[in-house]
Amino acid sequence: MVALFVLFSLAITVVQIGLNNVIACSSVSWNTNGTRVAQTSLPEDVFIDTDGSIYVPDNFNSIQKWSVGAKKPVIVAGGSSGSGMNQLKNPVGIFVRNNNMYIIDNGNFRIQKWAFGATSGITVAGGNSKGSALNQLSNCYGIYVDDKENIYIADRDNNRVVKWAPGTTQGIVVAGGNGEGRKSNQLIFPIGIDLDNDGNIYIADYYNDRIQMWPQGATNGMTVAGGNGGGSDPKQLSLPRAVSVDRHKNVYVLDTFNNRIQKWTPGALRGITIIGNDGPGSRSNQLNSPFGMRFDSSNNIFVADTYNYRIQKFSCE
């Protein structure tokens, strides 16, 4: 019960792995012993840029950048708590696209676009206080930005995923939005999203212990991983926080409460554990309530290993 309380007491966050432009390890083989590449306070997300730089929303209202081999980070956005354009308040997620950082500024209920080298950002979604109107957001914990800079946001408390096109003043609902529930057209606390090359939306449906896939324009989703109640059996998930899909439609899940990463092949009835499942713990082959995960362009997996205060890299073999 203590572990459950601690897990739920922190802000729920997730990342998108963004794997659909690379090919995952064909042999389903990653080194199961990770290497610490950054040490930080309760990391809730991680993003790896094409040059290998690591971006982490930290616990001090800023975005850290860890260059390859760096011993210390530099602050590249925020640095103080507030609602000004040069401030952030509880940033919990980040996506990098076209030399811009897209930041979930959760305490301000907005998405900030922050250009590399800039001293302030601009609001590109939300920013109209907390609420359920289409120009509002409410505790968001997942973000994906496509190559046209459309922003997909897991609007957790509204049980929906919304899409904001560039320059628009409100979003449109592209998944959920039908109240909290377990039906195929409903979600309960969606917190992780990714898109495949066909534009299908994959959602970590947190309290339903499942991954849902919604085609563009669909009114219902279909379960592609989990959905068999919360648990540790290979056919089950327990509070999944992050999801990604590769070009072969393989689905990768950060199965947070089981401290593992699973791979689900198309049509599979159970997942294969590729990392973890020997925790919680602090050894190099263990995780402790991980909140975020991404792949880099070389197919290595990076995990925001939250309660071990570190970013772990698991190399593709």
Coordinates of N, CA, C and O in Angstrom, one line a residue, residues 47 49-50 55 95-102 113-117 145-150 166:
F47 N 13.8 13.1 -23.5 CA 13.8 13.2 -24.9 C 15.3 13.2 -25.4 O 16.1 13.9 -24.9
D49 N 17.6 14.1 -28.6 CA 17.7 14.7 -29.9 C 18.6 14.0 -30.9 O 19.3 13.1 -30.5
T50 N 18.6 14.4 -32.1 CA 19.4 13.6 -33.1 C 20.9 13.7 -32.9 O 21.6 12.8 -33.4
Y55 N 17.2 15.7 -23.1 CA 16.4 16.8 -22.4 C 15.5 16.2 -21.4 O 14.9 15.2 -21.6
F95 N 8.8 17.4 -25.9 CA 9.0 16.8 -27.3 C 9.8 17.8 -28.1 O 9.5 19.0 -28.0
V96 N 10.8 17.3 -28.8 CA 11.7 18.2 -29.6 C 11.4 18.0 -31.1 O 11.4 16.9 -31.5
R97 N 11.2 19.1 -31.8 CA 10.9 19.0 -33.2 C 11.4 20.3 -33.9 O 11.1 21.4 -33.5
N98 N 12.2 20.2 -35.0 CA 12.6 21.3 -35.8 C 13.3 22.4 -34.9 O 13.0 23.6 -35.0
N99 N 14.2 22.0 -34.0 CA 14.9 22.9 -33.2 C 14.0 23.7 -32.2 O 14.4 24.8 -31.8
N100 N 12.9 23.2 -31.9 CA 12.0 23.7 -30.9 C 11.7 22.7 -29.8 O 11.5 21.5 -30.1
M101 N 11.6 23.2 -28.6 CA 11.1 22.3 -27.5 C 9.6 22.6 -27.3 O 9.2 23.8 -27.2
Y102 N 8.8 21.5 -27.2 CA 7.4 21.6 -26.9 C 7.3 21.1 -25.5 O 7.5 19.9 -25.2
K113 N 6.0 26.5 -26.6 CA 7.0 26.2 -27.7 C 8.2 27.1 -27.4 O 8.1 28.4 -27.3
W114 N 9.4 26.5 -27.2 CA 10.6 27.2 -26.8 C 11.7 26.9 -27.8 O 12.2 25.8 -27.9
A115 N 12.1 27.9 -28.6 CA 13.1 27.7 -29.6 C 14.5 27.5 -28.9 O 14.7 28.1 -27.9
F116 N 15.3 26.7 -29.6 CA 16.7 26.5 -29.1 C 17.3 27.9 -29.0 O 17.3 28.7 -29.9
G117 N 17.9 28.2 -27.8 CA 18.7 29.4 -27.6 C 17.8 30.6 -27.1 O 18.3 31.6 -26.8
V145 N 4.4 15.6 -31.3 CA 4.4 16.6 -32.3 C 4.8 16.0 -33.6 O 5.9 15.4 -33.7
D146 N 3.9 16.0 -34.6 CA 4.2 15.4 -35.9 C 5.0 16.3 -36.8 O 5.4 17.5 -36.4
D147 N 5.3 15.9 -38.0 CA 6.2 16.7 -38.8 C 5.6 17.9 -39.4 O 6.3 18.8 -40.0
K148 N 4.3 18.1 -39.3 CA 3.6 19.3 -39.6 C 3.4 20.2 -38.4 O 2.7 21.2 -38.5
E149 N 3.9 19.8 -37.3 CA 3.9 20.5 -36.0 C 2.4 20.6 -35.5 O 2.1 21.5 -34.7
N150 N 1.6 19.6 -35.8 CA 0.4 19.4 -35.1 C 0.7 18.8 -33.7 O 1.6 17.9 -33.7
P166 N -1.1 24.1 -35.9 CA -0.4 25.3 -35.7 C -1.3 26.5 -35.9 O -2.0 26.6 -36.9

